[in-house]
Amino acid sequence: MVSFDLSPLSAANTPEEREQAGKTFANGVKDGATAKKDGLFVALAAEIADKGKTKANNRAGALAALRHIILKNAASFEPYVAPMLPSFIECAADKAKPVSFEADATAKALINNLSPHGVDFVLPFVLAEADGKWQSNLLRAELLSLLAKDFPAQMNLRLNDIVPVLSSLMWDTKLQ
């Protein structure tokens, strides 16, 4: 049962309103275990998964809320938000620009605030080719760069998995 009001997130029409709604929403979330018990992550994942054209504000709002939840206390929320990384990568290629912007920012916030123990969990998500769209591939390359910068020891151990994927990302046909 969701005891959180998601309507301010979907009502935000501008980036500034979405930013404020995300911050306000995150301030009302106490910790990861309570939020999971209350069904918050299921509700936000459902909003992100709804690909209807009229639901772009809902997706962007849910992503903004998750980004601010991560920024508030990544350690408490990492086990619940990290499994959503494939959705963030997929949303990076969304035709609605607010959604793609929020997905990019949310994925980078997750990786920038990731604990060393989370690297082996998220790396398969980053290495997996989901939809092959250039926006998703660009985000995957940027996430690999962030992981390499912050966690060189863990990334060195996984080079056999990383190099083939990174090679294919480098030869993507889009100039971006």
mmCIF file of C-alpha atoms in Angstrom:
data_model
loop_
_atom_site.group_PDB
_atom_site.id
_atom_site.type_symbol
_atom_site.label_atom_id
_atom_site.label_comp_id
_atom_site.label_asym_id
_atom_site.label_seq_id
_atom_site.Cartn_x
_atom_site.Cartn_y
_atom_site.Cartn_z
ATOM 1 C CA MET A 1 0.000 0.000 0.000
ATOM 2 C CA VAL A 2 1.542 3.289 -1.098
ATOM 3 C CA SER A 3 1.350 5.969 1.555
ATOM 4 C CA PHE A 4 3.168 8.467 -0.631
ATOM 5 C CA ASP A 5 1.441 11.031 -2.828
ATOM 6 C CA LEU A 6 2.955 10.805 -6.315
ATOM 7 C CA SER A 7 0.687 13.463 -7.853
ATOM 8 C CA PRO A 8 3.043 16.450 -7.279
ATOM 9 C CA LEU A 9 5.715 14.567 -9.242
ATOM 10 C CA SER A 10 3.492 14.115 -12.274
ATOM 11 C CA ALA A 11 2.040 17.622 -12.020
ATOM 12 C CA ALA A 12 5.439 19.278 -12.478
ATOM 13 C CA ASN A 13 5.665 20.606 -16.030
ATOM 14 C CA THR A 14 9.007 22.423 -16.001
ATOM 15 C CA PRO A 15 12.454 21.152 -14.982
ATOM 16 C CA GLU A 16 12.479 23.595 -12.069
ATOM 17 C CA GLU A 17 9.100 22.386 -10.784
ATOM 18 C CA ARG A 18 10.193 18.767 -11.219
ATOM 19 C CA GLU A 19 13.413 19.462 -9.326
ATOM 20 C CA GLN A 20 11.499 21.014 -6.425
ATOM 21 C CA ALA A 21 8.872 18.260 -6.412
ATOM 22 C CA GLY A 22 11.612 15.600 -6.394
ATOM 23 C CA LYS A 23 13.412 17.252 -3.471
ATOM 24 C CA THR A 24 10.200 17.643 -1.497
ATOM 25 C CA PHE A 25 9.212 14.054 -2.195
ATOM 26 C CA ALA A 26 12.643 12.704 -1.190
ATOM 27 C CA ASN A 27 12.531 14.636 2.075
ATOM 28 C CA GLY A 28 9.363 12.728 2.985
ATOM 29 C CA VAL A 29 11.023 9.334 2.483
ATOM 30 C CA LYS A 30 12.702 8.222 5.702
ATOM 31 C CA ASP A 31 14.659 5.075 4.794
ATOM 32 C CA GLY A 32 14.825 2.339 2.197
ATOM 33 C CA ALA A 33 13.284 -0.465 4.234
ATOM 34 C CA THR A 34 10.229 1.579 5.178
ATOM 35 C CA ALA A 35 9.811 2.829 1.617
ATOM 36 C CA LYS A 36 10.000 -0.738 0.286
ATOM 37 C CA LYS A 37 7.488 -1.940 2.841
ATOM 38 C CA ASP A 38 5.146 0.885 1.867
ATOM 39 C CA GLY A 39 5.429 -0.071 -1.809
ATOM 40 C CA LEU A 40 7.165 3.122 -2.907
ATOM 41 C CA PHE A 41 9.681 1.490 -5.216
ATOM 42 C CA VAL A 42 7.032 -0.677 -6.859
ATOM 43 C CA ALA A 43 4.878 2.410 -7.476
ATOM 44 C CA LEU A 44 7.783 4.429 -8.913
ATOM 45 C CA ALA A 45 8.879 1.497 -11.084
ATOM 46 C CA ALA A 46 5.314 1.201 -12.400
ATOM 47 C CA GLU A 47 5.302 4.904 -13.290
ATOM 48 C CA ILE A 48 8.616 4.515 -15.133
ATOM 49 C CA ALA A 49 7.408 1.404 -16.961
ATOM 50 C CA ASP A 50 4.230 3.098 -18.264
ATOM 51 C CA LYS A 51 5.347 4.142 -21.752
ATOM 52 C CA GLY A 52 2.165 5.948 -22.763
ATOM 53 C CA LYS A 53 2.665 9.223 -24.608
ATOM 54 C CA THR A 54 0.554 11.091 -22.091
ATOM 55 C CA LYS A 55 2.528 9.639 -19.160
ATOM 56 C CA ALA A 56 5.863 11.364 -19.901
ATOM 57 C CA ASN A 57 5.479 13.749 -16.940
ATOM 58 C CA ASN A 58 4.795 10.788 -14.661
ATOM 59 C CA ARG A 59 7.961 9.024 -15.844
ATOM 60 C CA ALA A 60 10.076 12.175 -15.509
ATOM 61 C CA GLY A 61 8.644 12.887 -12.064
ATOM 62 C CA ALA A 62 9.302 9.353 -10.841
ATOM 63 C CA LEU A 63 12.876 9.531 -12.129
ATOM 64 C CA ALA A 64 13.419 12.908 -10.451
ATOM 65 C CA ALA A 65 12.100 11.507 -7.166
ATOM 66 C CA LEU A 66 14.441 8.526 -7.378
ATOM 67 C CA ARG A 67 17.402 10.791 -8.161
ATOM 68 C CA HIS A 68 16.726 12.908 -5.097
ATOM 69 C CA ILE A 69 16.166 9.827 -2.959
ATOM 70 C CA ILE A 70 19.598 8.575 -4.056
ATOM 71 C CA LEU A 71 21.207 11.944 -3.392
ATOM 72 C CA LYS A 72 19.593 12.106 0.053
ATOM 73 C CA ASN A 73 21.038 8.840 1.377
ATOM 74 C CA ALA A 74 22.439 6.486 -1.234
ATOM 75 C CA ALA A 75 23.551 3.819 1.235
ATOM 76 C CA SER A 76 20.041 3.285 2.575
ATOM 77 C CA PHE A 77 18.356 3.229 -0.823
ATOM 78 C CA GLU A 78 20.973 1.548 -3.045
ATOM 79 C CA PRO A 79 19.629 -2.019 -2.637
ATOM 80 C CA TYR A 80 16.191 -0.884 -3.769
ATOM 81 C CA VAL A 81 17.134 1.572 -6.527
ATOM 82 C CA ALA A 82 20.082 -0.246 -8.146
ATOM 83 C CA PRO A 83 17.853 -2.982 -9.659
ATOM 84 C CA MET A 84 16.025 -0.203 -11.555
ATOM 85 C CA LEU A 85 19.172 0.781 -13.495
ATOM 86 C CA PRO A 86 18.071 -1.056 -16.688
ATOM 87 C CA SER A 87 14.906 1.064 -16.688
ATOM 88 C CA PHE A 88 16.973 4.237 -16.342
ATOM 89 C CA ILE A 89 19.168 3.200 -19.274
ATOM 90 C CA GLU A 90 16.116 2.394 -21.380
ATOM 91 C CA CYS A 91 14.455 5.710 -20.497
ATOM 92 C CA ALA A 92 17.555 7.588 -21.653
ATOM 93 C CA ALA A 93 16.314 6.941 -25.206
ATOM 94 C CA ASP A 94 12.756 8.091 -24.472
ATOM 95 C CA LYS A 95 11.361 10.456 -27.100
ATOM 96 C CA ALA A 96 10.180 12.836 -24.373
ATOM 97 C CA LYS A 97 13.215 14.979 -23.554
ATOM 98 C CA PRO A 98 12.336 15.529 -19.876
ATOM 99 C CA VAL A 99 12.261 11.756 -19.401
ATOM 100 C CA SER A 100 15.593 11.190 -21.148
ATOM 101 C CA PHE A 101 17.191 14.044 -19.179
ATOM 102 C CA GLU A 102 15.924 12.695 -15.837
ATOM 103 C CA ALA A 103 16.912 9.122 -16.724
ATOM 104 C CA ASP A 104 20.442 10.251 -17.555
ATOM 105 C CA ALA A 105 20.727 12.271 -14.334
ATOM 106 C CA THR A 106 19.256 9.472 -12.199
ATOM 107 C CA ALA A 107 21.554 6.784 -13.613
ATOM 108 C CA LYS A 108 24.606 9.001 -13.091
ATOM 109 C CA ALA A 109 23.497 9.873 -9.545
ATOM 110 C CA LEU A 110 23.197 6.171 -8.769
ATOM 111 C CA ILE A 111 26.660 5.363 -10.138
ATOM 112 C CA ASN A 112 28.267 8.426 -8.509
ATOM 113 C CA ASN A 113 26.858 7.415 -5.112
ATOM 114 C CA LEU A 114 27.357 3.677 -5.487
ATOM 115 C CA SER A 115 29.135 1.729 -2.755
ATOM 116 C CA PRO A 116 32.096 -0.469 -3.747
ATOM 117 C CA HIS A 117 29.947 -3.517 -2.998
ATOM 118 C CA GLY A 118 27.371 -2.435 -5.582
ATOM 119 C CA VAL A 119 29.754 -2.436 -8.555
ATOM 120 C CA ASP A 120 29.454 -6.153 -9.287
ATOM 121 C CA PHE A 121 25.677 -5.844 -9.043
ATOM 122 C CA VAL A 122 25.228 -2.935 -11.482
ATOM 123 C CA LEU A 123 27.964 -3.787 -13.975
ATOM 124 C CA PRO A 124 25.929 -6.483 -15.785
ATOM 125 C CA PHE A 125 23.128 -3.938 -16.253
ATOM 126 C CA VAL A 126 25.545 -1.448 -17.787
ATOM 127 C CA LEU A 127 27.135 -4.076 -20.028
ATOM 128 C CA ALA A 128 23.831 -5.507 -21.271
ATOM 129 C CA GLU A 129 22.630 -4.102 -24.573
ATOM 130 C CA ALA A 130 18.973 -3.393 -24.026
ATOM 131 C CA ASP A 131 17.454 -1.679 -27.034
ATOM 132 C CA GLY A 132 20.521 -0.644 -29.039
ATOM 133 C CA LYS A 133 19.440 2.996 -29.276
ATOM 134 C CA TRP A 134 22.298 5.445 -29.423
ATOM 135 C CA GLN A 135 21.125 7.455 -26.393
ATOM 136 C CA SER A 136 21.153 4.320 -24.245
ATOM 137 C CA ASN A 137 24.537 3.295 -25.607
ATOM 138 C CA LEU A 138 25.976 6.740 -24.897
ATOM 139 C CA LEU A 139 24.709 6.569 -21.310
ATOM 140 C CA ARG A 140 26.169 3.066 -20.923
ATOM 141 C CA ALA A 141 29.585 4.348 -22.077
ATOM 142 C CA GLU A 142 29.375 7.295 -19.671
ATOM 143 C CA LEU A 143 28.423 4.977 -16.802
ATOM 144 C CA LEU A 144 31.382 2.732 -17.594
ATOM 145 C CA SER A 145 33.607 5.800 -17.458
ATOM 146 C CA LEU A 146 32.208 6.813 -14.057
ATOM 147 C CA LEU A 147 32.650 3.285 -12.710
ATOM 148 C CA ALA A 148 36.249 3.139 -13.977
ATOM 149 C CA LYS A 149 37.051 6.491 -12.379
ATOM 150 C CA ASP A 150 35.513 5.668 -8.987
ATOM 151 C CA PHE A 151 36.247 1.935 -8.748
ATOM 152 C CA PRO A 152 39.433 1.129 -10.689
ATOM 153 C CA ALA A 153 40.243 -2.060 -8.756
ATOM 154 C CA GLN A 154 36.827 -3.649 -9.351
ATOM 155 C CA MET A 155 36.780 -2.580 -12.993
ATOM 156 C CA ASN A 156 40.277 -3.998 -13.600
ATOM 157 C CA LEU A 157 39.034 -7.384 -12.466
ATOM 158 C CA ARG A 158 36.196 -7.271 -15.005
ATOM 159 C CA LEU A 159 38.135 -6.052 -18.054
ATOM 160 C CA ASN A 160 37.490 -9.320 -19.910
ATOM 161 C CA ASP A 161 33.780 -8.531 -19.769
ATOM 162 C CA ILE A 162 34.098 -4.782 -20.309
ATOM 163 C CA VAL A 163 36.437 -4.504 -23.312
ATOM 164 C CA PRO A 164 34.210 -6.293 -25.875
ATOM 165 C CA VAL A 165 31.192 -4.201 -24.867
ATOM 166 C CA LEU A 166 33.164 -0.975 -24.846
ATOM 167 C CA SER A 167 34.591 -1.795 -28.286
ATOM 168 C CA SER A 168 31.128 -2.188 -29.733
ATOM 169 C CA LEU A 169 30.025 1.070 -28.097
ATOM 170 C CA MET A 170 32.977 2.922 -29.633
ATOM 171 C CA TRP A 171 32.035 1.783 -33.116
ATOM 172 C CA ASP A 172 28.396 2.800 -32.871
ATOM 173 C CA THR A 173 27.367 4.544 -36.099
ATOM 174 C CA LYS A 174 26.004 7.733 -34.500
ATOM 175 C CA LEU A 175 28.403 10.655 -34.126
ATOM 176 C CA GLN A 176 27.253 11.370 -30.567
#
